[in-house]
Short mmCIF file of C-alpha atoms in Angstrom, two decimals:
data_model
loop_
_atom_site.label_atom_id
_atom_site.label_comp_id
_atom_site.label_asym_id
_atom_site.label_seq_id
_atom_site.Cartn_x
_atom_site.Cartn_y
_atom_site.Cartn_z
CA UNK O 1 53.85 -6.71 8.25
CA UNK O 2 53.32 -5.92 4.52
CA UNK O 3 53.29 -2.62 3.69
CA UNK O 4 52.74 -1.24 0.08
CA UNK O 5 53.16 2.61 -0.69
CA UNK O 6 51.94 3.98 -4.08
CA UNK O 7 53.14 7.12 -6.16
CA UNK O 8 52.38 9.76 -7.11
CA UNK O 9 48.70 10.07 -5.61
CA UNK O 10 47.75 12.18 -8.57
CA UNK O 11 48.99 12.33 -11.62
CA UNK O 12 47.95 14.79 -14.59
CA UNK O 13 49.58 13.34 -18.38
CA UNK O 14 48.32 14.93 -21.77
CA UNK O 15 46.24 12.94 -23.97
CA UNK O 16 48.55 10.34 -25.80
CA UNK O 17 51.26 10.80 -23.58
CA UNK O 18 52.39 8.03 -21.41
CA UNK O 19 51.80 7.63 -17.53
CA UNK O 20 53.99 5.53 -15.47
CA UNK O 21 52.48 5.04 -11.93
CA UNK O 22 54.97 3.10 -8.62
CA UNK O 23 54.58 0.58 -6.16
CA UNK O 24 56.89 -0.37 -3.33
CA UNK O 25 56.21 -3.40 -1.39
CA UNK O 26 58.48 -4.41 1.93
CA UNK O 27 57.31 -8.51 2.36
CA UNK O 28 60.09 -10.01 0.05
CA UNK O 29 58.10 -13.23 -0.46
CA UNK O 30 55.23 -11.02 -1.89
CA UNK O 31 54.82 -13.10 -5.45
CA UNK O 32 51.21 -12.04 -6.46
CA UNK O 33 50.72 -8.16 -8.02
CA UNK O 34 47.03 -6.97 -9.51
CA UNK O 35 46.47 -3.70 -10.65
CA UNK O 36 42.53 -2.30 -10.32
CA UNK O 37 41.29 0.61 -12.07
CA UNK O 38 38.28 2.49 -10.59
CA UNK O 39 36.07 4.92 -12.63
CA UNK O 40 34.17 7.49 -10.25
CA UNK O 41 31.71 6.32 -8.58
CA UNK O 42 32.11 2.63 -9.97
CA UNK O 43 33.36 -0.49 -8.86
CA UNK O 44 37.23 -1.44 -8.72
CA UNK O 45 38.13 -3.71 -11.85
CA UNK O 46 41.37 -5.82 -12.59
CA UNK O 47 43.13 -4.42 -15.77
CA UNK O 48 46.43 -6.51 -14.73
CA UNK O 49 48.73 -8.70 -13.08
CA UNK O 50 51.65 -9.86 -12.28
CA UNK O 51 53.45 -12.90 -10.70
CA UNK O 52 57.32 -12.89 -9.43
CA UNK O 53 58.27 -15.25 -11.80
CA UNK O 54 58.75 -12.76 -14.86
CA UNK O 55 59.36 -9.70 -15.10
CA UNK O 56 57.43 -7.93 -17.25
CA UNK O 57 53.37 -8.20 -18.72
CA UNK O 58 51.57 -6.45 -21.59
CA UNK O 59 48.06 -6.18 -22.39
CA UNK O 60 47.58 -3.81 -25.70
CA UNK O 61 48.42 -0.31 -24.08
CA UNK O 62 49.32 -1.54 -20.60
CA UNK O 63 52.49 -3.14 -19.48
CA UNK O 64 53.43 -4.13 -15.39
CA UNK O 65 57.00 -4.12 -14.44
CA UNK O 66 58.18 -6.13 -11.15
CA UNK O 67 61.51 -5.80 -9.51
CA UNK O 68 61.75 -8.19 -7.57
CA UNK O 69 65.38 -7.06 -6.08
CA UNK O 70 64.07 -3.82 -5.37
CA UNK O 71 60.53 -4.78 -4.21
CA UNK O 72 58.95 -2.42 -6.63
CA UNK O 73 56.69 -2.93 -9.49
CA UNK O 74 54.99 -0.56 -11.95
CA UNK O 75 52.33 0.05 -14.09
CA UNK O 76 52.60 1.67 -18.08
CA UNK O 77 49.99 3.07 -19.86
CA UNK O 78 50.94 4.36 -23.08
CA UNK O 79 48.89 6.57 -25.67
CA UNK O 80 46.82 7.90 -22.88
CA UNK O 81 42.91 8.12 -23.55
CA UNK O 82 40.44 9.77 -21.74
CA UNK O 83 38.86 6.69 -20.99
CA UNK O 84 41.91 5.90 -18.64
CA UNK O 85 40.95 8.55 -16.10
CA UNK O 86 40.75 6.80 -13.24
CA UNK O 87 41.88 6.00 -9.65
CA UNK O 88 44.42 3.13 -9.96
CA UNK O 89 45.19 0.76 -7.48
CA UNK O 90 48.12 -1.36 -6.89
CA UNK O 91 48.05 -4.31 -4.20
CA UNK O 92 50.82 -7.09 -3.20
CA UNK O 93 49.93 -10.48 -1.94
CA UNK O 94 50.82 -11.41 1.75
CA UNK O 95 52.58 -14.88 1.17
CA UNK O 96 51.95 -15.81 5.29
CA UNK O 97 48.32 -15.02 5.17
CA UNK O 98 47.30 -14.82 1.30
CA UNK O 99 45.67 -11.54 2.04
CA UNK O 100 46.13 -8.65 -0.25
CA UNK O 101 47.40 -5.39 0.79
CA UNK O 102 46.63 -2.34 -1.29
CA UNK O 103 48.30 1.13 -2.17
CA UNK O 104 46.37 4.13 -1.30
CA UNK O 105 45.72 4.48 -4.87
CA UNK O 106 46.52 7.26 -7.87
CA UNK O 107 44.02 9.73 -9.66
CA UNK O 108 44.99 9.97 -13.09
CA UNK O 109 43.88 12.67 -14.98
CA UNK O 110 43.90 12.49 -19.18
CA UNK O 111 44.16 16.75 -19.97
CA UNK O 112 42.38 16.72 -23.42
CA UNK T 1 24.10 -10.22 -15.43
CA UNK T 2 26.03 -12.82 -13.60
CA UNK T 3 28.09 -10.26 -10.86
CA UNK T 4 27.71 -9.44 -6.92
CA UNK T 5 24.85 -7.39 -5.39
CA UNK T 6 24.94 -5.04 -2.43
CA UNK T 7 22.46 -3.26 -0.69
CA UNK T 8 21.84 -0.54 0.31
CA UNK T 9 23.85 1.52 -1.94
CA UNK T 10 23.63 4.10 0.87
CA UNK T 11 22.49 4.46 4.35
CA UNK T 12 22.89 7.17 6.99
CA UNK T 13 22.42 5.65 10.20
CA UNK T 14 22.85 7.17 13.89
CA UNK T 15 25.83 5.76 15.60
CA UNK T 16 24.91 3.22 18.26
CA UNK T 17 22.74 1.47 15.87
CA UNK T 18 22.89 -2.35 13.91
CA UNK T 19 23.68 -2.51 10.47
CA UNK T 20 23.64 -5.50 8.04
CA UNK T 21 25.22 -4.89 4.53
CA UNK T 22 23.93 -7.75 2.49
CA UNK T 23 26.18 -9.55 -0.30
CA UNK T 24 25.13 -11.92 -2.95
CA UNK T 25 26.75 -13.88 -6.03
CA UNK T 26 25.37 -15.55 -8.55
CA UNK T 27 28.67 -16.78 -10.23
CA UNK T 28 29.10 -19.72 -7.85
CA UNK T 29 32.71 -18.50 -6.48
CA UNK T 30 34.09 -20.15 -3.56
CA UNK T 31 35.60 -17.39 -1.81
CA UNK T 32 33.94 -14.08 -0.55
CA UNK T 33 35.24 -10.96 1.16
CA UNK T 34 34.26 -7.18 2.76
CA UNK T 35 36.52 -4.62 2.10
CA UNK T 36 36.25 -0.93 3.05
CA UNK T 37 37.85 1.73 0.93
CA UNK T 38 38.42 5.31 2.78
CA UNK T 39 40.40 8.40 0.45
CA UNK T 40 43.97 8.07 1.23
CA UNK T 41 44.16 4.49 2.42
CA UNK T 42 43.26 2.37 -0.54
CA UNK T 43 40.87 -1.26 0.30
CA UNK T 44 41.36 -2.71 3.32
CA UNK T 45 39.90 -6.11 4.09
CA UNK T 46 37.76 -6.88 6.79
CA UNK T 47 36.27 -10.14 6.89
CA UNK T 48 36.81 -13.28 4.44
CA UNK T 49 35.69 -16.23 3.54
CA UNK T 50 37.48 -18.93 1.75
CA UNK T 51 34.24 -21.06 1.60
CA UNK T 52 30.52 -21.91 2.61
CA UNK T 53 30.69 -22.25 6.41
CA UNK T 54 34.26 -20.70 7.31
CA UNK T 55 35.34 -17.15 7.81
CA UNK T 56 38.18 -15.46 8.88
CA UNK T 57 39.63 -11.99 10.09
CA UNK T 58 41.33 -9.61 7.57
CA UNK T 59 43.34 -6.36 8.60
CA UNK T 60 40.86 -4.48 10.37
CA UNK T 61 38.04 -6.74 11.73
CA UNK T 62 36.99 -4.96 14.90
CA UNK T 63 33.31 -4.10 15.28
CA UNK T 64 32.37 -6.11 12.68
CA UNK T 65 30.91 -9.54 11.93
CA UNK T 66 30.57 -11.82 9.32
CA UNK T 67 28.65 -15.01 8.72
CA UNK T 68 28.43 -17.51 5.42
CA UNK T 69 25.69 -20.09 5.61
CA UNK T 70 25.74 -21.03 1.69
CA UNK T 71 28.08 -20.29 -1.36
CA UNK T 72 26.24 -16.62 -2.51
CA UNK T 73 25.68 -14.57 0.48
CA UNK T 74 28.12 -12.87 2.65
CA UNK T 75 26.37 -10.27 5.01
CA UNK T 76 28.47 -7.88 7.21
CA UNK T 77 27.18 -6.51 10.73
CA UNK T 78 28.11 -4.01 12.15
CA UNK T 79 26.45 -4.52 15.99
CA UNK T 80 26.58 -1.16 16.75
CA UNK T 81 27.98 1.41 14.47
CA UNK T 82 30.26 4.24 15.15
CA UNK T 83 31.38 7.36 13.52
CA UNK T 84 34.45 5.73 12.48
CA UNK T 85 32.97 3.14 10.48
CA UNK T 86 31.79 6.11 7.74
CA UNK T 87 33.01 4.37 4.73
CA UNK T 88 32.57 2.85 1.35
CA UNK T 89 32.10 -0.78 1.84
CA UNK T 90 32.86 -3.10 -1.15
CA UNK T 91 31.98 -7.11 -1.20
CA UNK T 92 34.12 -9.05 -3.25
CA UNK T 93 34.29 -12.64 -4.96
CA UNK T 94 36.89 -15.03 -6.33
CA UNK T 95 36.81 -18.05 -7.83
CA UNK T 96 39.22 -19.54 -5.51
CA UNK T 97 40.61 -18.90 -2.02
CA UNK T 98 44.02 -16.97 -2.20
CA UNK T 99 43.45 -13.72 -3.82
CA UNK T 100 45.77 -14.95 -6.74
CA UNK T 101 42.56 -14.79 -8.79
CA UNK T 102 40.63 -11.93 -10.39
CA UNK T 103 38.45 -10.27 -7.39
CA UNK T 104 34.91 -9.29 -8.29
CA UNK T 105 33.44 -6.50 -6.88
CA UNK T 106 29.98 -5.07 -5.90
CA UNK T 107 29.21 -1.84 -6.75
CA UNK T 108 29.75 -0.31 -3.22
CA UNK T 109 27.57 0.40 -0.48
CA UNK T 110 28.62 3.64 0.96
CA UNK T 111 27.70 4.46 5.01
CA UNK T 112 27.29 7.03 6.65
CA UNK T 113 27.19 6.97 11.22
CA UNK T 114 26.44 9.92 12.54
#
């Protein structure tokens, strides 16, 4: 079955750096790719996403790659804010069952 | 605030016992769902429904029940709870079946079987 693994599980950037977090997803006929952010203690919320017929997405500071060849995608965050602490969460779409399955997530930490 | 409602936010309950989490939307969305997030394994789906009167199995639907008898509530039993079913529970909504929409999500109800 679908199987999507998510690195790193933590990640620590400085402020205004960039942070690049990576998916892997095995089901090539995967074509659907959110990513949700979740503050602590709050409620998972879609920041972006991606479908497999283009290859890249931007919103502002945050951009989605997809590989489609490779079965990976990725997300970009660029000029890092503390407000982007978070646990991130990448999912790929089941194409037999239209059921999303999700990465185990990444803690990102913004070090003032 | 149009959104999704759970409750309890938080319940310790003695294994062996029957638990409802209750769901409602207010945003009129066709398609429902129960997720349950534990550290290190991400949201995994448990029950869904694609509208009012159907539902259907996700990944890990054992001990667990589901029922939809109009378009804004989505309860989830658990008929009697065990030690392994100590998790965060989220209920989600889309506008359509397919999760190629945006999924909206309650704020959590987190449970606790001892």
């Amino acid at each position: 079955g679908e199987n999507v693994e998510q690195h790193p599980s933590t990640l620590s950037v400085q402020e205004g750096d960039s942070a690049v977090i990576k998916c892997t997803y095995s089901d090539s006929a995967s074509n659907y790719f959110p990513w949700y952010k979740q503050e602590l203690g709050k409620r998972p919320q879609l920041i972006i996403d991606i479908r497999s017929n283009v290859g890249e997405k931007k919103d502002q500071r945050i951009a989605v790659t997809l590989n489609k060849t490779a079965k990976h995608f990725s997300l970009h965050i660029t000029e890092t804010q503390p407000e982007d602490s978070a646990v991130y969460f990448c999912a790929a779409l089941k194409d037999s069952n239209y059921q999303l399955i999700w990465g185990a997530g990444t803690k990102l930490i913004i070090k003032p | 605030i149009a959104g999704i409602t759970q409750a309890p936010t938080s319940q310790i309950l003695a294994a062996g016992r029957r638990m409802t989490l209750r769901c409602t939307q207010d945003m009129r969305h066709n398609a429902m769902y129960w997720y349950r997030q534990d550290l290190g394994l991400g949201l995994r789906l448990i029950h869904y429904s694609n509208t009012a009167g159907t539902t259907g199995k996700g990944e890990v639907p054992d001990g667990y029940s589901v029922s939809r008898a109009n378009t804004d509530d989505f309860p989830l039993t658990l008929a009697s709870a065990v030690p392994s079913q100590t998790s965060v529970y989220f209920c989600a909504s889309s506008e359509t079946w397919g999760h190629t929409g945006e999924l909206f999500f309650g704020e959590g109800s987190r449970l606790t079987v001892l």
